[in-house]
PDB file of C-alpha atoms and ligand atoms in Angstrom:
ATOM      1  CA  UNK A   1       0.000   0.000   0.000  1.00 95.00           C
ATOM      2  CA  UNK A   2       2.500   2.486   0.901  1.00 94.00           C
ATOM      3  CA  UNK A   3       4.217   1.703  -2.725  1.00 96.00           C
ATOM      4  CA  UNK A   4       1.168   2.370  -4.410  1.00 96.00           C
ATOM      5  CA  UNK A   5       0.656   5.929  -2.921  1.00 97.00           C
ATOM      6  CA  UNK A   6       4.251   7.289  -3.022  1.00 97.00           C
ATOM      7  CA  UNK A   7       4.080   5.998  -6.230  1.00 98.00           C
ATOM      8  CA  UNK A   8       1.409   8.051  -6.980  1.00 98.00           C
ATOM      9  CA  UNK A   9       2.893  11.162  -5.623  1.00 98.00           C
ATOM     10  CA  UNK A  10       6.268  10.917  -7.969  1.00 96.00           C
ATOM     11  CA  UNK A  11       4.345   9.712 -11.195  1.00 97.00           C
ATOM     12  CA  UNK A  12       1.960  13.418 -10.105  1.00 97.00           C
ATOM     13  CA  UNK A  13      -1.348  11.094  -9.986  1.00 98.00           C
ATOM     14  CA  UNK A  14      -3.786  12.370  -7.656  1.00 98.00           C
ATOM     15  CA  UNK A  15      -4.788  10.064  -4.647  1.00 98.00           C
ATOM     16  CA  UNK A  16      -8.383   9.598  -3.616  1.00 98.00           C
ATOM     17  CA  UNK A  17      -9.173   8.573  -0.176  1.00 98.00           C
ATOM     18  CA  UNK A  18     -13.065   8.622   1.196  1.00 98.00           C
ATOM     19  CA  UNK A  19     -14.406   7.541   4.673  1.00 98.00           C
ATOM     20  CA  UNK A  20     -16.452   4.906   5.002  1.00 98.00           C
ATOM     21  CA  UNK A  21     -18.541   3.756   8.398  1.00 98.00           C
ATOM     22  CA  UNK A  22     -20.458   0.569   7.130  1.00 98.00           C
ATOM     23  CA  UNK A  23     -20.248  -2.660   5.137  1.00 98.00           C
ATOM     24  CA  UNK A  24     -22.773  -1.549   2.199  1.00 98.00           C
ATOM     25  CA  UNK A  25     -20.759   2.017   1.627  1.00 98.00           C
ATOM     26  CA  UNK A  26     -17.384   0.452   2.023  1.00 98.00           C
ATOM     27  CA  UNK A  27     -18.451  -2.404  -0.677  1.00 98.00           C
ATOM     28  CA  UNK A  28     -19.459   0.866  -2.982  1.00 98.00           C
ATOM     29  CA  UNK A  29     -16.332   2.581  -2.590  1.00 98.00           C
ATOM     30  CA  UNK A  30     -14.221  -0.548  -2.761  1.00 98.00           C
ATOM     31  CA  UNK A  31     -16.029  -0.657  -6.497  1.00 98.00           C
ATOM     32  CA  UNK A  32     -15.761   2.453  -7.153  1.00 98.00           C
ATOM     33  CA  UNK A  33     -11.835   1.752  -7.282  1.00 97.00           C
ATOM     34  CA  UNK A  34     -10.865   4.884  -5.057  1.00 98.00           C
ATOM     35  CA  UNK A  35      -7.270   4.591  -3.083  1.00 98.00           C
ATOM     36  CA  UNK A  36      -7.508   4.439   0.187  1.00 98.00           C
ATOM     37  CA  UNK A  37     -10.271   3.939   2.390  1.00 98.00           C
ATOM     38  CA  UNK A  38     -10.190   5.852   6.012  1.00 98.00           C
ATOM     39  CA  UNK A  39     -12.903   5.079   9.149  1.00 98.00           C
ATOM     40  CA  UNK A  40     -12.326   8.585  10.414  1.00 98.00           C
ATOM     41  CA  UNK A  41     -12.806   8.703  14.245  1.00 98.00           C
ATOM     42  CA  UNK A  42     -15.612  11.451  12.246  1.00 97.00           C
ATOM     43  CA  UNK A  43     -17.741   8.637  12.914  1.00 97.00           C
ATOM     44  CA  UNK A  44     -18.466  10.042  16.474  1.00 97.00           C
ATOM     45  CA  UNK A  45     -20.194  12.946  14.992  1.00 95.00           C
ATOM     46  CA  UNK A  46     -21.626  11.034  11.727  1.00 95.00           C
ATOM     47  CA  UNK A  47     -22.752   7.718  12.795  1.00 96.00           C
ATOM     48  CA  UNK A  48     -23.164   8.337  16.627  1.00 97.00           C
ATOM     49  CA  UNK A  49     -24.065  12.145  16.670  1.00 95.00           C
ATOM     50  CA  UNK A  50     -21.535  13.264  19.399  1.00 96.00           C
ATOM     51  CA  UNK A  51     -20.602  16.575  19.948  1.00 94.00           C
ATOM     52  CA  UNK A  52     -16.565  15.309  20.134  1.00 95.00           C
ATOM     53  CA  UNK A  53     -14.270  13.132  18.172  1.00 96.00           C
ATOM     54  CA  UNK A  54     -12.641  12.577  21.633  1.00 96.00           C
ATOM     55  CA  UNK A  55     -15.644  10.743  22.827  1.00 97.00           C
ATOM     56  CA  UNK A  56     -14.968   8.079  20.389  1.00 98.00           C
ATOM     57  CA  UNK A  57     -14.058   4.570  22.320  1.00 97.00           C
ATOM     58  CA  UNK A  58     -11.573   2.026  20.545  1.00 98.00           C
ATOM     59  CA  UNK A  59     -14.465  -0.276  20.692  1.00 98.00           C
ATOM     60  CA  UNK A  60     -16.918   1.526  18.474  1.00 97.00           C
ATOM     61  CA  UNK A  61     -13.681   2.071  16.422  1.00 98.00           C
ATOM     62  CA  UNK A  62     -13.032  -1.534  16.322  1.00 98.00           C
ATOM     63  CA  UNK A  63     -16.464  -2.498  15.356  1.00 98.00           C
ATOM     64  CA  UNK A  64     -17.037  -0.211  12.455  1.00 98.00           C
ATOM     65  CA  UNK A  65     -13.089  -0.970  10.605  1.00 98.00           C
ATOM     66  CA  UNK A  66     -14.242  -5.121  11.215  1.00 98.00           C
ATOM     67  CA  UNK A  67     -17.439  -3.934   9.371  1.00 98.00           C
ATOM     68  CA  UNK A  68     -15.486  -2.096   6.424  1.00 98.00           C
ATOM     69  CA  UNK A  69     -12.812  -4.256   6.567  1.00 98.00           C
ATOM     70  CA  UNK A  70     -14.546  -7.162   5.288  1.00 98.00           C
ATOM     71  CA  UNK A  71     -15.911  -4.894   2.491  1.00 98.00           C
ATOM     72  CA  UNK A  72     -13.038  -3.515   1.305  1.00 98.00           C
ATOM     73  CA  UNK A  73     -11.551  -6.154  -1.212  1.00 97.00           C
ATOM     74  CA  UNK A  74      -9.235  -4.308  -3.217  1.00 97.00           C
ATOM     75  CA  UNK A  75      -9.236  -0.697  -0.936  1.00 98.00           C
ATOM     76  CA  UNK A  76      -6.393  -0.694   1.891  1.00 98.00           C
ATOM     77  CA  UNK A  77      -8.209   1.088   5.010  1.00 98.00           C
ATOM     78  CA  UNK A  78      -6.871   3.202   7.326  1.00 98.00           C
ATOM     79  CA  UNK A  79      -8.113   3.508  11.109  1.00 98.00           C
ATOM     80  CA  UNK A  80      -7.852   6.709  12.584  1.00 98.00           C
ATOM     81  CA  UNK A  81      -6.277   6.314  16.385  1.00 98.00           C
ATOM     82  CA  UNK A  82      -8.905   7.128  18.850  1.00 98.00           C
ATOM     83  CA  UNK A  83      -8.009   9.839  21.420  1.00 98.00           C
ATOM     84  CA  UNK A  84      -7.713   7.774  24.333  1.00 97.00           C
ATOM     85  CA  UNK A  85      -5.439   5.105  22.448  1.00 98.00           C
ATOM     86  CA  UNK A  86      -2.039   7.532  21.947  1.00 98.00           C
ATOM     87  CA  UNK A  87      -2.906  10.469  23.067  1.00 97.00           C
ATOM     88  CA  UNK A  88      -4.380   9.047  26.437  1.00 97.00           C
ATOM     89  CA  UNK A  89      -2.361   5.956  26.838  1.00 96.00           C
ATOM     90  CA  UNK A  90       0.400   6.880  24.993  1.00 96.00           C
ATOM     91  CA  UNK A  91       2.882   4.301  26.442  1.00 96.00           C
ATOM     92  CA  UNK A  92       0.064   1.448  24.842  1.00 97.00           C
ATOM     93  CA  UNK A  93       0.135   3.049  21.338  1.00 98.00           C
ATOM     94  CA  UNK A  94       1.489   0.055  19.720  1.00 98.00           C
ATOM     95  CA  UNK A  95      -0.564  -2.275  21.407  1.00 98.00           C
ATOM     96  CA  UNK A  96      -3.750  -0.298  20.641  1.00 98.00           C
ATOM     97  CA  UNK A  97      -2.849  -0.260  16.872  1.00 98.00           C
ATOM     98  CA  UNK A  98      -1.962  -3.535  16.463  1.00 98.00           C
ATOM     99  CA  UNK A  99      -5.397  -4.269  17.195  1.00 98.00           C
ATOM    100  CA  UNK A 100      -6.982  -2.243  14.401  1.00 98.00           C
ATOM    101  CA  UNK A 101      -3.834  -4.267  12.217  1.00 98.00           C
ATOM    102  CA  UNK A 102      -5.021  -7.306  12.857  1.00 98.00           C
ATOM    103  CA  UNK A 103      -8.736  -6.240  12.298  1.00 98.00           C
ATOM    104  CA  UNK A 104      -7.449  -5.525   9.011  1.00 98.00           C
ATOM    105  CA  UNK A 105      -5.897  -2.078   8.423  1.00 98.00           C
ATOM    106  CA  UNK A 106      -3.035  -1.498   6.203  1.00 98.00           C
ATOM    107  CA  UNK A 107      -2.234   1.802   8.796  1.00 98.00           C
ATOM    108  CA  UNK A 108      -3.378   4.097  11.408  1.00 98.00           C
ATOM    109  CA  UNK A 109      -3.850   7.872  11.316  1.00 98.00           C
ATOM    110  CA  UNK A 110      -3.019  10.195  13.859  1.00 98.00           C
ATOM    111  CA  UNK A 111      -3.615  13.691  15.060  1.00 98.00           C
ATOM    112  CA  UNK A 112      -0.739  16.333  15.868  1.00 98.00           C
ATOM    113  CA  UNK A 113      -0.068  16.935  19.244  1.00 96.00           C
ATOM    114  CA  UNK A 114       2.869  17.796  21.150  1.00 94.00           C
ATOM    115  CA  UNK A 115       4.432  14.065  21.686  1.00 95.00           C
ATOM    116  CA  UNK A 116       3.025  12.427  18.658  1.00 96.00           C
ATOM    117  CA  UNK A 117       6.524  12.152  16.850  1.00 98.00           C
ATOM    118  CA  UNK A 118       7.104   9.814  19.915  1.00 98.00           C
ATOM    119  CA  UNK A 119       4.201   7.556  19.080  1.00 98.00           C
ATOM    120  CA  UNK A 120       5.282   7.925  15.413  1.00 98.00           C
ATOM    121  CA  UNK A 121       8.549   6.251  16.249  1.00 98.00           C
ATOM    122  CA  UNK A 122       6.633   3.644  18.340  1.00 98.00           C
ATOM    123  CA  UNK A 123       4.766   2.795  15.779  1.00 98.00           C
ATOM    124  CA  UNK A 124       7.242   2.669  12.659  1.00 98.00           C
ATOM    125  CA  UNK A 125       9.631   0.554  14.948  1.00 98.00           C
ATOM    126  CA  UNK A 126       6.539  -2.097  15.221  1.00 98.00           C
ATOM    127  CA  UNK A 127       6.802  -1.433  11.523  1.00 98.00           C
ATOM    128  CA  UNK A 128       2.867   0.000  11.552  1.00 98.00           C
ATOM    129  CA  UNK A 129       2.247   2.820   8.448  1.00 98.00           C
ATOM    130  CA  UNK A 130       1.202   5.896  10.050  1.00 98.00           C
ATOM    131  CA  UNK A 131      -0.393   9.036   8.434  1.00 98.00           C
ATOM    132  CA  UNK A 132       0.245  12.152  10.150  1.00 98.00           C
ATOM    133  CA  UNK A 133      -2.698  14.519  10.669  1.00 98.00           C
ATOM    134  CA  UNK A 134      -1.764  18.436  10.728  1.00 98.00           C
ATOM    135  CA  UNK A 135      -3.712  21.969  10.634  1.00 98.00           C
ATOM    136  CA  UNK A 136      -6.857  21.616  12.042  1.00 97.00           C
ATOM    137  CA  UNK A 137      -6.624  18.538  14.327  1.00 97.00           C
ATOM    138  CA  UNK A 138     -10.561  17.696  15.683  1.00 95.00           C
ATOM    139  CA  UNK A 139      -9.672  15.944  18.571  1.00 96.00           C
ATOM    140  CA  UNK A 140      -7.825  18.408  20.623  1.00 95.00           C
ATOM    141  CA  UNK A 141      -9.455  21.667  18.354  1.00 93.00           C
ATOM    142  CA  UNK A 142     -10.646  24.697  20.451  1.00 87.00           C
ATOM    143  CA  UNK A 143     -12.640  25.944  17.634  1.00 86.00           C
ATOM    144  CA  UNK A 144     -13.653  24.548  13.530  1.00 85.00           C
ATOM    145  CA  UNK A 145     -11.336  27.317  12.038  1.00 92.00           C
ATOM    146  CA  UNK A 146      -9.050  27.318   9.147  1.00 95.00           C
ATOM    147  CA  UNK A 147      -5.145  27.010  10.883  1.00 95.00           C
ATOM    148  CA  UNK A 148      -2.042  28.942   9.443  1.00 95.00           C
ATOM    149  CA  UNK A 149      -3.156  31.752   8.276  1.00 95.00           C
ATOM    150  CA  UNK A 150      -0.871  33.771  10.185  1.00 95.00           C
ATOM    151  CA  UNK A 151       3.149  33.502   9.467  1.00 96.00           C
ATOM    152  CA  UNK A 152       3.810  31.453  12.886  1.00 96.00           C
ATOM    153  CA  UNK A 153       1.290  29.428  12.690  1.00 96.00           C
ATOM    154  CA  UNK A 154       2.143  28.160   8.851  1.00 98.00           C
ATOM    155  CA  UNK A 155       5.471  27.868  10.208  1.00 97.00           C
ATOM    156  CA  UNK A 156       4.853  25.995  12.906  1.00 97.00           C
ATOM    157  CA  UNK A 157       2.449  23.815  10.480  1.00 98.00           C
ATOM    158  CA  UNK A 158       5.008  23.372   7.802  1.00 98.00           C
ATOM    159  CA  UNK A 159       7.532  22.098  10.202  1.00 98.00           C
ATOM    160  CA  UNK A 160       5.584  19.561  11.637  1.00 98.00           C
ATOM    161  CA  UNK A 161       4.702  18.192   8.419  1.00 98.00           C
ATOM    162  CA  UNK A 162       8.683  17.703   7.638  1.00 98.00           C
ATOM    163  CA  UNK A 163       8.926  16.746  11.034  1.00 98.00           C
ATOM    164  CA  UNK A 164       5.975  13.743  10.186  1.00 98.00           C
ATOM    165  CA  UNK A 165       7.797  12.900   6.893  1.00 98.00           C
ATOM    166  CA  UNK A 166      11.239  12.651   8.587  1.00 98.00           C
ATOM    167  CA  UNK A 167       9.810  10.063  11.791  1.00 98.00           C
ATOM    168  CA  UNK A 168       8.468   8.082   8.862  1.00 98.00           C
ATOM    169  CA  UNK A 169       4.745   8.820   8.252  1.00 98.00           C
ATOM    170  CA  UNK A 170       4.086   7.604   4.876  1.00 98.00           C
ATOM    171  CA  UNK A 171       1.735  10.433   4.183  1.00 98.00           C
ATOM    172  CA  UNK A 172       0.046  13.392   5.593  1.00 98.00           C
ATOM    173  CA  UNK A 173      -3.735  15.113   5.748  1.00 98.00           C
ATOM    174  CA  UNK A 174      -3.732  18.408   6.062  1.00 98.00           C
ATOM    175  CA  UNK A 175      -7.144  19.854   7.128  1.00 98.00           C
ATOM    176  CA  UNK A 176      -8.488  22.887   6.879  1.00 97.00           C
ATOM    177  CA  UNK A 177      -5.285  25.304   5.875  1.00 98.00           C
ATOM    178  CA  UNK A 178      -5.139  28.197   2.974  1.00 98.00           C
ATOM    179  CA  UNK A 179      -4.093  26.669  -0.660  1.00 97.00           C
ATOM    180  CA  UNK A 180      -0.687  28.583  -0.417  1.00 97.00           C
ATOM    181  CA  UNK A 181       0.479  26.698   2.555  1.00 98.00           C
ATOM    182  CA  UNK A 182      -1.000  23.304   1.153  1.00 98.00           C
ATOM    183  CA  UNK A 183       0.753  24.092  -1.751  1.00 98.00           C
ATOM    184  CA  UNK A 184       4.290  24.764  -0.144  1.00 98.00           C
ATOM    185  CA  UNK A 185       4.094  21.519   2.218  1.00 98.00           C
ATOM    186  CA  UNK A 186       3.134  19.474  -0.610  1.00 98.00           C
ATOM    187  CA  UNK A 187       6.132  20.431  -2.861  1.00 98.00           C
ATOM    188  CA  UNK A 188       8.513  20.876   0.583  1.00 98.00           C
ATOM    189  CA  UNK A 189       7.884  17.160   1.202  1.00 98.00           C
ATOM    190  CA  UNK A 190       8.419  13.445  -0.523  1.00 98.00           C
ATOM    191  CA  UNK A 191       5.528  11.911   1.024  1.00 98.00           C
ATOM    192  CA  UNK A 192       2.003  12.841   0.023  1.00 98.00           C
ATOM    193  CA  UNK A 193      -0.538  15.330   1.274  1.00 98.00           C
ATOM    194  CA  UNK A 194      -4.025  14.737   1.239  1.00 98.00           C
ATOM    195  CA  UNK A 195      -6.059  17.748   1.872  1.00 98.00           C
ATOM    196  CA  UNK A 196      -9.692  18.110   3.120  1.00 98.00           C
ATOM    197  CA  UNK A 197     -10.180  22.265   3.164  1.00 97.00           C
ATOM    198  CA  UNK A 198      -6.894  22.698   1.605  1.00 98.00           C
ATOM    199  CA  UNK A 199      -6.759  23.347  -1.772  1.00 98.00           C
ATOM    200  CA  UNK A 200      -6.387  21.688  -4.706  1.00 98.00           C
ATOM    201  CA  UNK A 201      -2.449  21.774  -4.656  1.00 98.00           C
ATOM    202  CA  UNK A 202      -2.402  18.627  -2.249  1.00 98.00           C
ATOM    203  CA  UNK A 203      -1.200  15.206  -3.813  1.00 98.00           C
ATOM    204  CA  UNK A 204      -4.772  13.518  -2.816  1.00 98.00           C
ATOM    205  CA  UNK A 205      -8.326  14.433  -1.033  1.00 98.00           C
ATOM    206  CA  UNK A 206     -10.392  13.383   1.079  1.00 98.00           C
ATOM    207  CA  UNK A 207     -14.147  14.119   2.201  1.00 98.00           C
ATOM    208  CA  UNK A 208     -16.353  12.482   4.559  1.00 98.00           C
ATOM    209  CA  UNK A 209     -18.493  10.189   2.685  1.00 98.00           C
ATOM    210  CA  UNK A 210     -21.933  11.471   4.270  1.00 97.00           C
ATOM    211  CA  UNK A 211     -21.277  15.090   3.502  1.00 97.00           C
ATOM    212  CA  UNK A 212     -20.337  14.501  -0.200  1.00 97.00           C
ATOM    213  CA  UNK A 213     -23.365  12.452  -0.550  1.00 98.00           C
ATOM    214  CA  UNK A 214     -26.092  15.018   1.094  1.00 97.00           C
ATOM    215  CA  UNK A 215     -26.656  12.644   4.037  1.00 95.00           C
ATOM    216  CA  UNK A 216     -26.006  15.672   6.834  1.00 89.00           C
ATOM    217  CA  UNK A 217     -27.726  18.703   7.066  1.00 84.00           C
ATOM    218  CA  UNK A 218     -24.898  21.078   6.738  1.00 87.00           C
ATOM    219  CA  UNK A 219     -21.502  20.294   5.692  1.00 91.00           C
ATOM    220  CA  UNK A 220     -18.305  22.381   5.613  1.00 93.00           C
ATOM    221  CA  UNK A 221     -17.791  24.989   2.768  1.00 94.00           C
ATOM    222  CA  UNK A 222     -15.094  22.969   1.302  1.00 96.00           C
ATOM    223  CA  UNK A 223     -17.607  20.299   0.882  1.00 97.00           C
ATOM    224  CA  UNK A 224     -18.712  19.530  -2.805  1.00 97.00           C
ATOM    225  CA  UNK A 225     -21.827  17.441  -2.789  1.00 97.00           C
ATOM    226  CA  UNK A 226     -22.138  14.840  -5.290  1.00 98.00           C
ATOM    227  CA  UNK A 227     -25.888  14.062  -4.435  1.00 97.00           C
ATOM    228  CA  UNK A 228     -28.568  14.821  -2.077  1.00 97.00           C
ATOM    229  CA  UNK A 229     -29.410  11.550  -0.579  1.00 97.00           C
ATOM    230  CA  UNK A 230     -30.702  12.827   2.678  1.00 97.00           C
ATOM    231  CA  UNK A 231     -33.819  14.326  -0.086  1.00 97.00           C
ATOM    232  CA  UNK A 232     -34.017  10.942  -2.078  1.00 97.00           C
ATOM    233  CA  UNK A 233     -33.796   8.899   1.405  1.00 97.00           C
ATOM    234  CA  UNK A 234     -36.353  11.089   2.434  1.00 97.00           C
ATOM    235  CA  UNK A 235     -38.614  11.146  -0.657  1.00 98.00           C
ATOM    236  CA  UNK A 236     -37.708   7.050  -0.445  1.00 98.00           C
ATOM    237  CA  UNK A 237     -39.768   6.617   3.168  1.00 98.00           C
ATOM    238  CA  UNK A 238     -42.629   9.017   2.200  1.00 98.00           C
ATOM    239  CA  UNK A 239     -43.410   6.627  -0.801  1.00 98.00           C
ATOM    240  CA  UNK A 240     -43.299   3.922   1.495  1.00 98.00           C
ATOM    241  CA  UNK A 241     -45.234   5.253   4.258  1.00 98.00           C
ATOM    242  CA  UNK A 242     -48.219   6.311   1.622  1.00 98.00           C
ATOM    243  CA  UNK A 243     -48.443   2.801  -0.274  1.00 98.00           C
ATOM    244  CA  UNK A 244     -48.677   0.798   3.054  1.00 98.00           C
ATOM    245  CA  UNK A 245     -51.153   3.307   4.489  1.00 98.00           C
ATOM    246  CA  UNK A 246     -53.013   2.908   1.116  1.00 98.00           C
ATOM    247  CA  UNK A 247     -52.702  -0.755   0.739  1.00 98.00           C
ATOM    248  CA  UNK A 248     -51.194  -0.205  -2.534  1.00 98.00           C
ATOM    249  CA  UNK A 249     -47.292  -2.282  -0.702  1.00 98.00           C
ATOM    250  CA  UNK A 250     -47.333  -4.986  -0.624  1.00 98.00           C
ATOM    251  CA  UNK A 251     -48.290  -5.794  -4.321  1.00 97.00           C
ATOM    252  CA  UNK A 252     -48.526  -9.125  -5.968  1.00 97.00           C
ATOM    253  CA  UNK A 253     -45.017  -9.102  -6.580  1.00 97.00           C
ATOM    254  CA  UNK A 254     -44.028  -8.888  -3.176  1.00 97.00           C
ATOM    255  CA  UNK A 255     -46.745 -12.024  -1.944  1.00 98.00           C
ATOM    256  CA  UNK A 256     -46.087 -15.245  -1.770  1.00 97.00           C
ATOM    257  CA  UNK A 257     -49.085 -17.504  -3.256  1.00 94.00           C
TER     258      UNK A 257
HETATM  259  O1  LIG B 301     -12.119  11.595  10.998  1.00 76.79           O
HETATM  260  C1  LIG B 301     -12.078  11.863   9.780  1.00 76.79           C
HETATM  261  O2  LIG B 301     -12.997  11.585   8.996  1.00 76.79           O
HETATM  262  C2  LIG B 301     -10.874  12.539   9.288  1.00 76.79           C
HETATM  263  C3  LIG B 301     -10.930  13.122   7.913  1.00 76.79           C
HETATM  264  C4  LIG B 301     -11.774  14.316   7.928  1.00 76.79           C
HETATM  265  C5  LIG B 301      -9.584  13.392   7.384  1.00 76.79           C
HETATM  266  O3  LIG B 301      -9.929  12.619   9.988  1.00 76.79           O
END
């Protein structure tokens, strides 16, 4: 897997990477023949409709990457770390990831903070591919604000996306940061960056699945929605809810004789 995608960097093709929470969806975007497949820890907000990424246990984690997992025939997936599993218990890291390994991940993502480069090294010396996260990092977040905008704070961004690349993370997401600094990372570094809210400059993207498909009310501006599903899902029950008021489901089709 991690071939593939640096491979994709040098040869300049773009890498597409799309979350997925469920069998059905992952078995759709396993067809649809995109690159790499993450169960964001966005699944707290998505699937469970928590206020915090943080609130996200390894054990709904677990559940939801067996689920895709088995999907996902020719996609690698990638877990995201929960909170608790490096940032938390930090000393566990490798033990915590190993478990979302053998559950069938080809790598883990994780989120800056201030000792991740430790866990990094952890886990690239139990040989697991890590992706780095940087810019705007949900988990420990004060606010949903673009990050660098101001020259210290794209400094401090840039350098801990060579600091990411040089501990061995085989790629990098950048969230939420202005094109210019997307664009000066990417060509700064020799592993990829995948961008959600940052431009089109990055090597890859990424969106979460349910926004791009219309499922959530609102989404971010940086969203582009590919279809309103929440309106056809809706639409979808209405139909059914008149025909079996009317009698008109089930039909002779649907009866067994
Ligand atoms: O949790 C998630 O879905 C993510 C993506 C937004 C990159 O981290």
């Amino acid at each position: 897997m991690v071939e593939e995608i640096l491979g994709k960097k040098h040869r300049g093709e773009k890498i597409v990477m799309l979350t997925a929470y469920d069998h059905p969806t992952a078995r759709i975007v396993d067809e649809a023949g995109i690159d790499l497949l993450l169960v964001g820890d966005s699944l707290g907000n998505v699937v469970y409709g928590l206020e915090r990424t943080t609130q996200v246990s390894k054990e709904m984690m677990l559940r939801h990457v067996q689920a895709v997992c088995r999907a996902a025939k020719k996609t690698p997936v990638i877990a995201d770390m929960p909170f608790d599993t490096y940032q938390v218990d930090r000393p566990n890291a490798v033990f915590h990831a190993r478990d979302f390994m053998y559950a069938g991940c080809a790598g883990v993502k994780i989120e800056w903070f201030k000792q991740c480069l430790t866990v990094v090294d952890d886990l690239r010396a139990a040989s697991i591919p890590v992706m780095g996260h940087i810019g705007l990092t949900p988990q420990t977040a004060e606010a949903m604000k673009v990050k660098g905008r101001g020259e210290e704070e794209a400094k401090a961004i840039l350098s801990q996306a060579r600091a990411l690349e040089a501990a061995g993370c085989f790629a990098v997401v950048l969230e939420c940061v202005p094109d210019g600094l997307a664009a000066e990372i990417t060509q700064s570094l020799n592993i990829p960056t995948i961008g959600i809210g940052a431009g089109p400059h990055c090597d890859g993207q990424v969106l979460v699945v349910s926004d791009m498909l219309g499922l959530n009310d609102r989404a971010p501006r940086f969203v582009r929605r590919y279809a309103d599903l929440g309106a056809q899902t809706l639409a979808a029950i209405k139909n059914y809810k008149a025909d079996v008021e009317s009698g008109v489901f089930p039909g002779p089709e649907q009866t067994f004789r």
